[in-house]
PDB file of N, CA and C in Angstrom:
ATOM      1  N   MET A 155      47.223  27.232 -19.963  1.00 54.00           N
ATOM      2  CA  MET A 155      46.230  26.288 -20.410  1.00 54.00           C
ATOM      3  C   MET A 155      45.173  27.042 -21.200  1.00 54.00           C
ATOM      4  N   GLY A 156      44.818  26.501 -22.335  1.00 64.00           N
ATOM      5  CA  GLY A 156      43.850  27.176 -23.176  1.00 64.00           C
ATOM      6  C   GLY A 156      42.440  27.111 -22.626  1.00 64.00           C
ATOM      7  N   ARG A 157      41.625  28.010 -23.145  1.00 73.00           N
ATOM      8  CA  ARG A 157      40.237  28.052 -22.686  1.00 73.00           C
ATOM      9  C   ARG A 157      39.484  26.776 -23.072  1.00 73.00           C
ATOM     10  N   SER A 158      39.862  26.165 -24.205  1.00 71.00           N
ATOM     11  CA  SER A 158      39.160  24.948 -24.625  1.00 71.00           C
ATOM     12  C   SER A 158      39.463  23.791 -23.682  1.00 71.00           C
ATOM     13  N   ASN A 159      40.703  23.698 -23.172  1.00 74.00           N
ATOM     14  CA  ASN A 159      41.023  22.648 -22.206  1.00 74.00           C
ATOM     15  C   ASN A 159      40.264  22.848 -20.908  1.00 74.00           C
ATOM     16  N   GLN A 160      40.199  24.087 -20.441  1.00 81.00           N
ATOM     17  CA  GLN A 160      39.466  24.372 -19.206  1.00 81.00           C
ATOM     18  C   GLN A 160      37.983  24.052 -19.379  1.00 81.00           C
ATOM     19  N   ARG A 161      37.435  24.461 -20.496  1.00 86.00           N
ATOM     20  CA  ARG A 161      36.020  24.211 -20.762  1.00 86.00           C
ATOM     21  C   ARG A 161      35.751  22.719 -20.899  1.00 86.00           C
ATOM     22  N   GLY A 162      36.643  22.012 -21.584  1.00 84.00           N
ATOM     23  CA  GLY A 162      36.477  20.570 -21.751  1.00 84.00           C
ATOM     24  C   GLY A 162      36.549  19.826 -20.433  1.00 84.00           C
ATOM     25  N   MET A 163      37.474  20.234 -19.563  1.00 88.00           N
ATOM     26  CA  MET A 163      37.579  19.597 -18.253  1.00 88.00           C
ATOM     27  C   MET A 163      36.350  19.903 -17.403  1.00 88.00           C
ATOM     28  N   ALA A 164      35.864  21.127 -17.448  1.00 90.00           N
ATOM     29  CA  ALA A 164      34.698  21.502 -16.644  1.00 90.00           C
ATOM     30  C   ALA A 164      33.445  20.763 -17.107  1.00 90.00           C
ATOM     31  N   ILE A 165      33.240  20.716 -18.417  1.00 90.00           N
ATOM     32  CA  ILE A 165      32.051  20.044 -18.944  1.00 90.00           C
ATOM     33  C   ILE A 165      32.109  18.543 -18.665  1.00 90.00           C
ATOM     34  N   SER A 166      33.273  17.932 -18.872  1.00 91.00           N
ATOM     35  CA  SER A 166      33.368  16.494 -18.627  1.00 91.00           C
ATOM     36  C   SER A 166      33.216  16.169 -17.143  1.00 91.00           C
ATOM     37  N   LEU A 167      33.733  17.011 -16.265  1.00 91.00           N
ATOM     38  CA  LEU A 167      33.557  16.794 -14.833  1.00 91.00           C
ATOM     39  C   LEU A 167      32.089  16.913 -14.452  1.00 91.00           C
ATOM     40  N   PHE A 168      31.385  17.871 -15.039  1.00 93.00           N
ATOM     41  CA  PHE A 168      29.950  18.040 -14.804  1.00 93.00           C
ATOM     42  C   PHE A 168      29.176  16.805 -15.261  1.00 93.00           C
ATOM     43  N   VAL A 169      29.513  16.281 -16.440  1.00 91.00           N
ATOM     44  CA  VAL A 169      28.839  15.095 -16.964  1.00 91.00           C
ATOM     45  C   VAL A 169      29.144  13.879 -16.098  1.00 91.00           C
ATOM     46  N   ILE A 170      30.369  13.755 -15.608  1.00 91.00           N
ATOM     47  CA  ILE A 170      30.728  12.640 -14.723  1.00 91.00           C
ATOM     48  C   ILE A 170      29.880  12.682 -13.457  1.00 91.00           C
ATOM     49  N   ILE A 171      29.764  13.851 -12.855  1.00 92.00           N
ATOM     50  CA  ILE A 171      28.982  13.978 -11.620  1.00 92.00           C
ATOM     51  C   ILE A 171      27.520  13.635 -11.867  1.00 92.00           C
ATOM     52  N   ILE A 172      26.961  14.140 -12.957  1.00 91.00           N
ATOM     53  CA  ILE A 172      25.548  13.865 -13.261  1.00 91.00           C
ATOM     54  C   ILE A 172      25.326  12.382 -13.546  1.00 91.00           C
ATOM     55  N   SER A 173      26.218  11.765 -14.316  1.00 88.00           N
ATOM     56  CA  SER A 173      26.008  10.358 -14.659  1.00 88.00           C
ATOM     57  C   SER A 173      26.203   9.447 -13.450  1.00 88.00           C
ATOM     58  N   ILE A 174      27.129   9.778 -12.561  1.00 87.00           N
ATOM     59  CA  ILE A 174      27.279   8.975 -11.341  1.00 87.00           C
ATOM     60  C   ILE A 174      26.039   9.126 -10.461  1.00 87.00           C
ATOM     61  N   PHE A 175      25.552  10.351 -10.323  1.00 89.00           N
ATOM     62  CA  PHE A 175      24.339  10.579  -9.547  1.00 89.00           C
ATOM     63  C   PHE A 175      23.165   9.817 -10.153  1.00 89.00           C
ATOM     64  N   ASN A 176      23.039   9.840 -11.472  1.00 84.00           N
ATOM     65  CA  ASN A 176      21.955   9.139 -12.153  1.00 84.00           C
ATOM     66  C   ASN A 176      22.079   7.634 -11.971  1.00 84.00           C
ATOM     67  N   PHE A 177      23.280   7.098 -12.040  1.00 81.00           N
ATOM     68  CA  PHE A 177      23.474   5.652 -11.894  1.00 81.00           C
ATOM     69  C   PHE A 177      23.155   5.204 -10.473  1.00 81.00           C
ATOM     70  N   GLU A 178      23.528   6.010  -9.485  1.00 83.00           N
ATOM     71  CA  GLU A 178      23.222   5.671  -8.099  1.00 83.00           C
ATOM     72  C   GLU A 178      21.723   5.730  -7.826  1.00 83.00           C
ATOM     73  N   ARG A 179      21.014   6.545  -8.552  1.00 82.00           N
ATOM     74  CA  ARG A 179      19.580   6.711  -8.354  1.00 82.00           C
ATOM     75  C   ARG A 179      18.777   5.564  -8.966  1.00 82.00           C
ATOM     76  N   LEU A 180      19.345   4.864  -9.957  1.00 77.00           N
ATOM     77  CA  LEU A 180      18.629   3.784 -10.621  1.00 77.00           C
ATOM     78  C   LEU A 180      18.422   2.615  -9.669  1.00 77.00           C
ATOM     79  N   THR A 181      17.261   1.991  -9.776  1.00 73.00           N
ATOM     80  CA  THR A 181      16.968   0.829  -8.946  1.00 73.00           C
ATOM     81  C   THR A 181      16.841  -0.401  -9.824  1.00 73.00           C
ATOM     82  N   GLY A 182      16.887  -1.547  -9.203  1.00 68.00           N
ATOM     83  CA  GLY A 182      16.712  -2.784  -9.948  1.00 68.00           C
ATOM     84  C   GLY A 182      17.929  -3.156 -10.761  1.00 68.00           C
ATOM     85  N   SER A 183      19.093  -3.163 -10.123  1.00 62.00           N
ATOM     86  CA  SER A 183      20.315  -3.493 -10.855  1.00 62.00           C
ATOM     87  C   SER A 183      20.507  -5.006 -10.996  1.00 62.00           C
ATOM     88  N   ASP A 184      19.513  -5.815 -10.580  1.00 69.00           N
ATOM     89  CA  ASP A 184      19.611  -7.255 -10.767  1.00 69.00           C
ATOM     90  C   ASP A 184      19.451  -7.626 -12.240  1.00 69.00           C
ATOM     91  N   CYS A 185      18.758  -6.805 -12.985  1.00 74.00           N
ATOM     92  CA  CYS A 185      18.584  -7.001 -14.419  1.00 74.00           C
ATOM     93  C   CYS A 185      19.123  -5.752 -15.130  1.00 74.00           C
ATOM     94  N   ILE A 186      20.113  -5.935 -15.972  1.00 74.00           N
ATOM     95  CA  ILE A 186      20.722  -4.796 -16.653  1.00 74.00           C
ATOM     96  C   ILE A 186      19.779  -4.310 -17.748  1.00 74.00           C
ATOM     97  N   ARG A 187      19.412  -3.046 -17.645  1.00 79.00           N
ATOM     98  CA  ARG A 187      18.541  -2.448 -18.644  1.00 79.00           C
ATOM     99  C   ARG A 187      19.369  -1.532 -19.538  1.00 79.00           C
ATOM    100  N   THR A 188      18.741  -1.041 -20.575  1.00 83.00           N
ATOM    101  CA  THR A 188      19.424  -0.174 -21.533  1.00 83.00           C
ATOM    102  C   THR A 188      19.918   1.104 -20.872  1.00 83.00           C
ATOM    103  N   ILE A 189      19.165   1.644 -19.936  1.00 82.00           N
ATOM    104  CA  ILE A 189      19.576   2.887 -19.291  1.00 82.00           C
ATOM    105  C   ILE A 189      20.842   2.700 -18.466  1.00 82.00           C
ATOM    106  N   HIS A 190      21.035   1.493 -17.906  1.00 82.00           N
ATOM    107  CA  HIS A 190      22.276   1.214 -17.186  1.00 82.00           C
ATOM    108  C   HIS A 190      23.477   1.277 -18.138  1.00 82.00           C
ATOM    109  N   VAL A 191      23.325   0.663 -19.284  1.00 86.00           N
ATOM    110  CA  VAL A 191      24.409   0.631 -20.269  1.00 86.00           C
ATOM    111  C   VAL A 191      24.712   2.039 -20.770  1.00 86.00           C
ATOM    112  N   VAL A 192      23.680   2.794 -21.088  1.00 87.00           N
ATOM    113  CA  VAL A 192      23.876   4.158 -21.590  1.00 87.00           C
ATOM    114  C   VAL A 192      24.546   5.025 -20.531  1.00 87.00           C
ATOM    115  N   THR A 193      24.112   4.920 -19.286  1.00 86.00           N
ATOM    116  CA  THR A 193      24.699   5.716 -18.215  1.00 86.00           C
ATOM    117  C   THR A 193      26.165   5.378 -18.016  1.00 86.00           C
ATOM    118  N   LEU A 194      26.497   4.090 -18.030  1.00 88.00           N
ATOM    119  CA  LEU A 194      27.893   3.693 -17.862  1.00 88.00           C
ATOM    120  C   LEU A 194      28.748   4.117 -19.047  1.00 88.00           C
ATOM    121  N   LEU A 195      28.203   4.058 -20.267  1.00 92.00           N
ATOM    122  CA  LEU A 195      28.945   4.508 -21.439  1.00 92.00           C
ATOM    123  C   LEU A 195      29.221   6.007 -21.388  1.00 92.00           C
ATOM    124  N   VAL A 196      28.223   6.786 -21.005  1.00 91.00           N
ATOM    125  CA  VAL A 196      28.402   8.239 -20.901  1.00 91.00           C
ATOM    126  C   VAL A 196      29.434   8.570 -19.837  1.00 91.00           C
ATOM    127  N   CYS A 197      29.353   7.893 -18.708  1.00 91.00           N
ATOM    128  CA  CYS A 197      30.313   8.139 -17.633  1.00 91.00           C
ATOM    129  C   CYS A 197      31.727   7.771 -18.083  1.00 91.00           C
ATOM    130  N   GLY A 198      31.874   6.662 -18.762  1.00 93.00           N
ATOM    131  CA  GLY A 198      33.188   6.245 -19.254  1.00 93.00           C
ATOM    132  C   GLY A 198      33.764   7.203 -20.289  1.00 93.00           C
ATOM    133  N   MET A 199      32.912   7.679 -21.189  1.00 92.00           N
ATOM    134  CA  MET A 199      33.385   8.640 -22.188  1.00 92.00           C
ATOM    135  C   MET A 199      33.783   9.961 -21.540  1.00 92.00           C
ATOM    136  N   ALA A 200      33.020  10.390 -20.551  1.00 92.00           N
ATOM    137  CA  ALA A 200      33.349  11.645 -19.865  1.00 92.00           C
ATOM    138  C   ALA A 200      34.654  11.517 -19.088  1.00 92.00           C
ATOM    139  N   ILE A 201      34.875  10.361 -18.471  1.00 93.00           N
ATOM    140  CA  ILE A 201      36.135  10.135 -17.763  1.00 93.00           C
ATOM    141  C   ILE A 201      37.298  10.148 -18.754  1.00 93.00           C
ATOM    142  N   GLY A 202      37.108   9.539 -19.914  1.00 94.00           N
ATOM    143  CA  GLY A 202      38.148   9.546 -20.945  1.00 94.00           C
ATOM    144  C   GLY A 202      38.466  10.946 -21.436  1.00 94.00           C
ATOM    145  N   ILE A 203      37.453  11.747 -21.660  1.00 91.00           N
ATOM    146  CA  ILE A 203      37.662  13.133 -22.104  1.00 91.00           C
ATOM    147  C   ILE A 203      38.363  13.938 -21.022  1.00 91.00           C
ATOM    148  N   PHE A 204      37.945  13.732 -19.767  1.00 92.00           N
ATOM    149  CA  PHE A 204      38.575  14.445 -18.658  1.00 92.00           C
ATOM    150  C   PHE A 204      40.053  14.075 -18.547  1.00 92.00           C
ATOM    151  N   LEU A 205      40.368  12.778 -18.637  1.00 93.00           N
ATOM    152  CA  LEU A 205      41.768  12.356 -18.541  1.00 93.00           C
ATOM    153  C   LEU A 205      42.600  12.877 -19.708  1.00 93.00           C
ATOM    154  N   MET A 206      42.033  12.883 -20.911  1.00 92.00           N
ATOM    155  CA  MET A 206      42.740  13.409 -22.070  1.00 92.00           C
ATOM    156  C   MET A 206      43.067  14.890 -21.877  1.00 92.00           C
ATOM    157  N   ASN A 207      42.097  15.676 -21.412  1.00 90.00           N
ATOM    158  CA  ASN A 207      42.331  17.093 -21.168  1.00 90.00           C
ATOM    159  C   ASN A 207      43.302  17.319 -20.016  1.00 90.00           C
ATOM    160  N   PHE A 208      43.224  16.484 -18.990  1.00 90.00           N
ATOM    161  CA  PHE A 208      44.123  16.617 -17.847  1.00 90.00           C
ATOM    162  C   PHE A 208      45.571  16.354 -18.257  1.00 90.00           C
ATOM    163  N   PHE A 209      45.805  15.282 -19.017  1.00 91.00           N
ATOM    164  CA  PHE A 209      47.169  14.980 -19.453  1.00 91.00           C
ATOM    165  C   PHE A 209      47.680  16.017 -20.447  1.00 91.00           C
ATOM    166  N   SER A 210      46.789  16.564 -21.260  1.00 89.00           N
ATOM    167  CA  SER A 210      47.177  17.653 -22.153  1.00 89.00           C
ATOM    168  C   SER A 210      47.580  18.878 -21.345  1.00 89.00           C
ATOM    169  N   TRP A 211      46.835  19.158 -20.283  1.00 86.00           N
ATOM    170  CA  TRP A 211      47.170  20.275 -19.401  1.00 86.00           C
ATOM    171  C   TRP A 211      48.524  20.051 -18.726  1.00 86.00           C
ATOM    172  N   LEU A 212      48.773  18.815 -18.283  1.00 88.00           N
ATOM    173  CA  LEU A 212      50.066  18.519 -17.675  1.00 88.00           C
ATOM    174  C   LEU A 212      51.219  18.694 -18.659  1.00 88.00           C
ATOM    175  N   ARG A 213      51.000  18.270 -19.898  1.00 89.00           N
ATOM    176  CA  ARG A 213      52.039  18.367 -20.919  1.00 89.00           C
ATOM    177  C   ARG A 213      52.361  19.842 -21.228  1.00 89.00           C
ATOM    178  N   THR A 214      51.323  20.679 -21.335  1.00 87.00           N
ATOM    179  CA  THR A 214      51.578  22.091 -21.634  1.00 87.00           C
ATOM    180  C   THR A 214      52.163  22.820 -20.413  1.00 87.00           C
ATOM    181  N   ARG A 215      51.815  22.386 -19.232  1.00 83.00           N
ATOM    182  CA  ARG A 215      52.343  22.986 -18.023  1.00 83.00           C
ATOM    183  C   ARG A 215      53.826  22.650 -17.838  1.00 83.00           C
ATOM    184  N   LYS A 216      54.204  21.466 -18.268  1.00 79.00           N
ATOM    185  CA  LYS A 216      55.586  21.006 -18.134  1.00 79.00           C
ATOM    186  C   LYS A 216      56.519  21.802 -19.029  1.00 79.00           C
ATOM    187  N   ASN A 217      56.037  22.206 -20.190  1.00 69.00           N
ATOM    188  CA  ASN A 217      56.884  22.940 -21.150  1.00 69.00           C
ATOM    189  C   ASN A 217      57.024  24.359 -20.818  1.00 69.00           C
TER     190      ASN A 217
END
């Protein structure tokens, strides 16, 4: 596995943990604010990047 895949997985996992922690810390979820949307978008993008790197790692490991 290349260093870029490892780095990409580590950074995206770090961002996922931070964004989940930040979302859990937010109060007042009865009214959706801009910060809720931004936090969920960042978390979703980080999950997508992590899955892309993970499947790339699986593909290179299989060969």
